Short mmCIF file of C-alpha atoms and ligand atoms in Angstrom, two decimals:
data_model
loop_
_atom_site.label_atom_id
_atom_site.label_comp_id
_atom_site.label_asym_id
_atom_site.label_seq_id
_atom_site.Cartn_x
_atom_site.Cartn_y
_atom_site.Cartn_z
CA UNK A 45 -3.30 13.65 -8.14
CA UNK A 46 -0.80 10.83 -8.03
CA UNK A 47 -1.51 7.11 -8.14
CA UNK A 48 1.04 5.93 -5.60
CA UNK A 49 0.67 2.17 -6.00
CA UNK A 50 1.05 0.54 -9.43
CA UNK A 51 2.66 -2.78 -10.40
CA UNK A 52 4.50 -3.19 -13.68
CA UNK A 53 5.96 -6.35 -15.25
CA UNK A 54 8.83 -6.08 -12.73
CA UNK A 55 6.33 -7.60 -10.28
CA UNK A 56 5.97 -11.36 -10.54
CA UNK A 57 2.17 -11.08 -10.36
CA UNK A 58 1.68 -8.28 -12.93
CA UNK A 59 1.58 -8.15 -16.73
CA UNK A 60 0.97 -4.43 -16.81
CA UNK A 61 3.37 -2.81 -19.26
CA UNK A 62 4.80 0.32 -17.63
CA UNK A 63 4.29 2.49 -20.72
CA UNK A 64 0.66 1.35 -20.97
CA UNK A 65 0.27 2.29 -17.29
CA UNK A 66 1.69 5.77 -17.92
CA UNK A 67 -0.66 6.31 -20.86
CA UNK A 68 -3.59 5.20 -18.70
CA UNK A 69 -2.52 7.62 -15.95
CA UNK A 70 -2.46 10.52 -18.43
CA UNK A 71 -5.87 9.49 -19.73
CA UNK A 72 -7.20 9.41 -16.17
CA UNK A 73 -6.00 13.00 -15.72
CA UNK A 74 -3.34 12.16 -13.14
CA UNK A 75 -0.30 14.28 -12.53
CA UNK A 76 1.94 11.37 -11.66
CA UNK A 77 2.31 7.66 -11.09
CA UNK A 78 4.49 5.72 -8.65
CA UNK A 79 5.59 2.23 -9.64
CA UNK A 80 5.80 0.06 -6.54
CA UNK A 81 7.01 -3.32 -7.70
CA UNK A 82 7.16 -6.24 -5.30
CA UNK A 83 10.10 -7.24 -3.16
CA UNK A 84 8.97 -10.03 -0.85
CA UNK A 85 11.62 -12.23 0.71
CA UNK A 86 10.50 -15.78 1.47
CA UNK A 87 6.92 -15.53 0.21
CA UNK A 88 5.29 -18.91 1.01
CA UNK A 89 4.81 -20.98 -2.11
CA UNK A 90 6.95 -18.72 -4.28
CA UNK A 91 10.38 -18.98 -2.63
CA UNK A 92 12.16 -15.83 -3.84
CA UNK A 93 10.03 -15.12 -6.90
CA UNK A 94 8.78 -11.73 -5.72
CA UNK A 95 12.10 -10.12 -6.55
CA UNK A 96 13.56 -8.14 -9.41
CA UNK A 97 16.98 -6.98 -10.52
CA UNK A 98 17.52 -3.50 -9.14
CA UNK A 99 20.04 -2.49 -11.83
CA UNK A 100 17.53 -3.29 -14.59
CA UNK A 101 14.79 -1.55 -12.62
CA UNK A 102 16.84 1.62 -12.09
CA UNK A 103 17.78 1.82 -15.75
CA UNK A 104 14.26 1.19 -16.97
CA UNK A 105 12.54 3.59 -14.57
CA UNK A 106 15.09 6.37 -15.06
CA UNK A 107 14.48 6.15 -18.82
CA UNK A 108 10.74 6.20 -18.29
CA UNK A 109 11.04 9.32 -16.13
CA UNK A 110 12.88 11.07 -18.95
CA UNK A 111 10.47 9.84 -21.60
CA UNK A 112 7.42 11.28 -19.81
CA UNK A 113 9.26 14.28 -18.43
CA UNK A 114 6.72 17.12 -18.63
CA UNK A 115 3.65 14.97 -19.45
CA UNK A 116 3.58 12.80 -16.35
CA UNK A 117 5.73 12.54 -13.27
CA UNK A 118 7.01 8.96 -13.06
CA UNK A 119 8.16 7.90 -9.61
CA UNK A 120 10.35 4.93 -8.82
CA UNK A 121 9.20 2.98 -5.79
CA UNK A 122 9.01 -0.49 -4.31
CA UNK A 123 6.49 -2.36 -2.19
CA UNK A 124 8.41 -4.42 0.31
CA UNK A 125 6.55 -7.27 2.01
CA UNK A 126 7.67 -7.61 5.62
CA UNK A 127 7.69 -10.63 7.91
CA UNK A 128 9.71 -10.59 11.15
CA UNK A 129 12.41 -12.93 9.84
CA UNK A 130 13.01 -11.00 6.58
CA UNK A 131 13.57 -7.57 8.15
CA UNK A 132 17.34 -7.70 8.02
CA UNK A 133 17.54 -8.92 4.41
CA UNK A 134 14.94 -6.36 3.33
CA UNK A 135 16.77 -3.55 5.07
CA UNK A 136 20.09 -4.53 3.52
CA UNK A 137 18.63 -4.67 0.04
CA UNK A 138 16.25 -1.71 0.01
CA UNK A 139 18.43 0.82 1.82
CA UNK A 140 21.15 0.43 -0.81
CA UNK A 141 19.07 1.82 -3.66
CA UNK A 142 17.96 5.26 -4.72
CA UNK A 143 14.19 5.35 -4.78
CA UNK A 144 11.42 7.92 -4.66
CA UNK A 145 9.10 5.91 -2.53
CA UNK A 146 8.97 2.83 -0.32
CA UNK A 147 5.77 1.11 0.71
CA UNK A 148 5.97 -1.47 3.51
CA UNK A 149 3.23 -4.08 3.53
CA UNK A 150 2.10 -7.15 5.44
CA UNK A 151 1.15 -9.91 3.00
CA UNK A 152 2.09 -12.93 5.10
CA UNK A 153 1.56 -13.81 8.78
CA UNK A 154 2.99 -16.88 10.55
CA UNK A 155 4.29 -18.12 7.16
CA UNK A 156 0.74 -18.08 5.80
CA UNK A 157 -0.27 -16.16 2.69
CA UNK A 158 -3.26 -14.06 3.79
CA UNK A 159 -5.04 -14.97 0.56
CA UNK A 160 -5.12 -18.62 1.65
CA UNK A 161 -7.88 -20.10 3.83
CA UNK A 162 -5.52 -21.65 6.43
CA UNK A 163 -4.88 -18.34 8.17
CA UNK A 164 -8.58 -17.92 8.98
CA UNK A 165 -9.40 -21.37 10.35
CA UNK A 166 -10.15 -21.50 14.06
CA UNK A 167 -10.08 -17.72 14.40
CA UNK A 168 -12.91 -15.22 14.82
CA UNK A 169 -13.05 -12.11 12.64
CA UNK A 170 -11.99 -10.07 15.66
CA UNK A 171 -8.96 -12.32 16.20
CA UNK A 172 -8.02 -12.18 12.52
CA UNK A 173 -8.27 -8.39 12.23
CA UNK A 174 -6.46 -7.85 15.56
CA UNK A 175 -3.68 -10.22 14.61
CA UNK A 176 -3.25 -8.45 11.30
CA UNK A 177 -2.93 -5.02 12.98
CA UNK A 178 -0.45 -6.46 15.52
CA UNK A 179 1.70 -7.56 12.62
CA UNK A 180 1.51 -4.08 11.06
CA UNK A 181 2.55 -2.58 14.41
CA UNK A 182 5.41 -5.07 14.65
CA UNK A 183 6.53 -4.11 11.18
CA UNK A 184 6.62 -0.37 11.78
CA UNK A 185 8.36 -0.84 15.13
CA UNK A 186 11.12 -2.96 13.66
CA UNK A 187 11.53 -2.19 9.97
CA UNK A 188 12.57 1.41 9.40
CA UNK A 189 13.28 1.76 5.69
CA UNK A 190 9.89 2.87 4.35
CA UNK A 191 7.71 5.95 3.87
CA UNK A 192 4.15 4.66 3.96
CA UNK A 193 2.31 1.52 5.13
CA UNK A 194 0.76 -0.16 2.10
CA UNK A 195 -2.93 -1.08 2.26
CA UNK A 196 -3.41 -0.61 5.99
CA UNK A 197 -6.64 -2.62 5.64
CA UNK A 198 -5.20 -5.43 3.46
CA UNK A 199 -6.96 -8.11 5.47
CA UNK A 200 -10.39 -7.00 4.23
CA UNK A 201 -9.35 -7.86 0.71
CA UNK A 202 -8.35 -11.41 1.52
CA UNK A 203 -10.96 -12.48 4.08
CA UNK A 204 -14.32 -14.00 3.30
CA UNK A 205 -16.67 -12.49 5.92
CA UNK A 206 -20.10 -11.23 4.95
CA UNK A 207 -19.22 -7.85 6.49
CA UNK A 208 -15.62 -6.99 5.66
CA UNK A 209 -15.70 -3.37 6.82
CA UNK A 210 -12.72 -2.56 9.09
CA UNK A 211 -14.20 -0.35 11.81
CA UNK A 212 -11.88 1.95 13.75
CA UNK A 213 -13.94 1.66 16.95
CA UNK A 214 -13.49 -2.14 17.12
CA UNK A 215 -9.68 -1.85 17.18
CA UNK A 216 -9.11 1.69 18.42
CA UNK A 217 -6.22 0.92 20.81
CA UNK A 218 -4.02 -0.72 18.24
CA UNK A 219 -4.97 1.72 15.46
CA UNK A 220 -3.94 4.55 17.81
CA UNK A 221 -0.60 2.89 18.54
CA UNK A 222 0.06 2.52 14.81
CA UNK A 223 -0.95 6.11 14.07
CA UNK A 224 1.15 7.57 16.89
CA UNK A 225 4.23 5.67 15.78
CA UNK A 226 3.78 6.68 12.11
CA UNK A 227 3.27 10.32 13.03
CA UNK A 228 6.28 10.36 15.36
CA UNK A 229 8.44 8.89 12.58
CA UNK A 230 7.20 11.26 9.86
CA UNK A 231 5.56 8.42 7.96
CA UNK A 232 2.04 7.77 6.77
CA UNK A 233 -0.33 5.21 5.35
CA UNK A 234 -2.12 4.55 2.13
CA UNK A 235 -5.74 4.31 1.15
CA UNK A 236 -5.58 1.37 -1.19
CA UNK A 237 -8.56 1.95 -3.43
CA UNK A 238 -8.12 -1.45 -5.10
CA UNK A 239 -9.62 -3.08 -2.00
CA UNK A 240 -12.90 -1.26 -2.75
CA UNK A 241 -13.38 -2.64 -6.23
CA UNK A 242 -16.20 -5.03 -6.98
CA UNK A 243 -14.23 -8.15 -7.87
CA UNK A 244 -17.31 -9.81 -9.34
CA UNK A 245 -16.93 -12.73 -6.93
CA UNK A 246 -20.27 -12.22 -5.24
CA UNK A 247 -18.81 -10.67 -2.09
CA UNK A 248 -20.36 -7.33 -1.11
CA UNK A 249 -17.88 -4.45 -1.50
CA UNK A 250 -16.68 -3.31 1.96
CA UNK A 251 -17.11 0.28 3.12
CA UNK A 252 -14.18 2.44 4.20
CA UNK A 253 -14.65 3.65 7.77
CA UNK A 254 -14.11 7.43 7.73
CA UNK A 255 -13.58 7.33 11.53
CA UNK A 256 -10.16 5.77 10.86
CA UNK A 257 -9.14 8.84 8.86
CA UNK A 258 -10.69 11.28 11.34
CA UNK A 259 -8.78 9.76 14.24
CA UNK A 260 -5.45 9.77 12.38
CA UNK A 261 -6.02 13.43 11.53
CA UNK A 262 -7.02 14.22 15.13
CA UNK A 263 -3.75 12.72 16.37
CA UNK A 264 -1.84 14.97 13.96
CA UNK A 265 -1.53 12.65 10.95
CA UNK A 266 -0.92 14.42 7.67
CA UNK A 267 0.57 11.92 5.26
CA UNK A 268 -2.03 9.95 3.32
CA UNK A 269 -1.31 8.55 -0.13
CA UNK A 270 -3.86 7.25 -2.60
CA UNK A 271 -2.94 4.09 -4.47
CA UNK A 272 -4.98 1.86 -6.74
CA UNK A 273 -2.69 -1.21 -6.52
CA UNK A 274 -3.28 -1.59 -10.25
CA UNK A 275 -2.14 -4.65 -12.12
CA UNK A 276 -4.29 -3.52 -15.09
CA UNK A 277 -4.46 -0.17 -16.91
CA UNK A 278 -8.21 0.34 -16.40
CA UNK A 279 -7.78 0.29 -12.61
CA UNK A 280 -5.36 3.24 -12.45
CA UNK A 281 -6.81 6.11 -10.40
CA UNK A 282 -9.78 3.97 -9.33
CA UNK A 283 -12.20 5.78 -7.00
CA UNK A 284 -9.77 8.67 -6.38
CA UNK A 285 -12.57 11.25 -6.54
CA UNK A 286 -14.59 9.33 -3.97
CA UNK A 287 -11.68 9.02 -1.55
CA UNK A 288 -10.54 12.64 -2.06
CA UNK A 289 -13.99 13.72 -0.98
CA UNK A 290 -13.83 11.43 2.04
CA UNK A 291 -10.43 12.83 3.01
CA UNK A 292 -11.82 16.36 2.86
CA UNK A 293 -14.71 15.33 5.05
CA UNK A 294 -12.27 13.78 7.53
CA UNK A 295 -10.43 17.10 7.81
CA UNK A 296 -7.53 16.62 5.41
CA UNK A 297 -6.54 19.39 3.03
CA UNK A 298 -3.85 17.52 1.11
CA UNK A 299 -2.86 14.13 -0.25
CA UNK A 300 0.78 13.17 -0.35
CA UNK A 301 3.16 11.47 -2.71
CA UNK A 302 6.89 10.97 -2.35
CA UNK A 303 9.76 12.21 -4.47
CA UNK A 304 13.26 11.19 -3.52
CA UNK A 305 11.84 9.86 -0.22
CA UNK A 306 10.36 13.25 0.74
CA UNK A 307 6.65 13.91 1.14
CA UNK A 308 5.15 16.32 -1.37
CA UNK A 309 1.63 17.61 -0.70
CA UNK A 310 -1.09 18.32 -3.24
CA UNK A 311 -4.21 20.26 -2.22
CA UNK A 312 -7.43 18.27 -2.37
ZN1 LIG B 1530 0.51 -5.41 -1.39
ZN1 LIG B 1531 0.66 -3.85 -4.35
#
């Protein structure tokens, strides 16, 4: 299996040394690892900090690929954070570079960092979750340079509700619209296993709703990547066995990763 979502020191918010991450991936029995460092234009509170130099990144990652050659497949990706007003800049920057894999993610809505309390005030859970999915739909309808939607259920990680489970049946119309668009465009989404870690903050761990996967499969969806969103070596490959089993139960026979922007399938 491949861990398709790992942050190295090229990400402003990660101190995970890339070589340490590769060693951890080998130890976890993985076949490959995709580095997906952050590019977020205009992240509130950070100006343009979630950026890195692409020339340095290319050089470093190409060397790492060679170094691990037969031991571990190292893939060079980015996670681009999309807001409506940064689409053009993101497109101009990302489309210029040779990458294996591009994740597109919603981290910010209405100029508010979803980790901050302001976004949730005066909104019900239903309004918050619906608004989040609308923004994902907006993103995939308007930003084209990506392969997979990062953490489709990101909002569960940031919110503070007693029950954080994202149920397909509560938002079926908009989930269906997202799935149909992804399938038509040959794209997919990610199960971000990092959202299902016990953070030790007293909040109950949410459950993943298998109905979401079943419906995507029913509509013809095939591309699902597993990513741990690791910023630490011990999180690499987190819960991959659990989610592989769930994918099988939902009717999938493969997980996907991307090489040179093409989906490659591995049997479950
Ligand atoms: Zn993210
Ligand atoms: Zn990430």
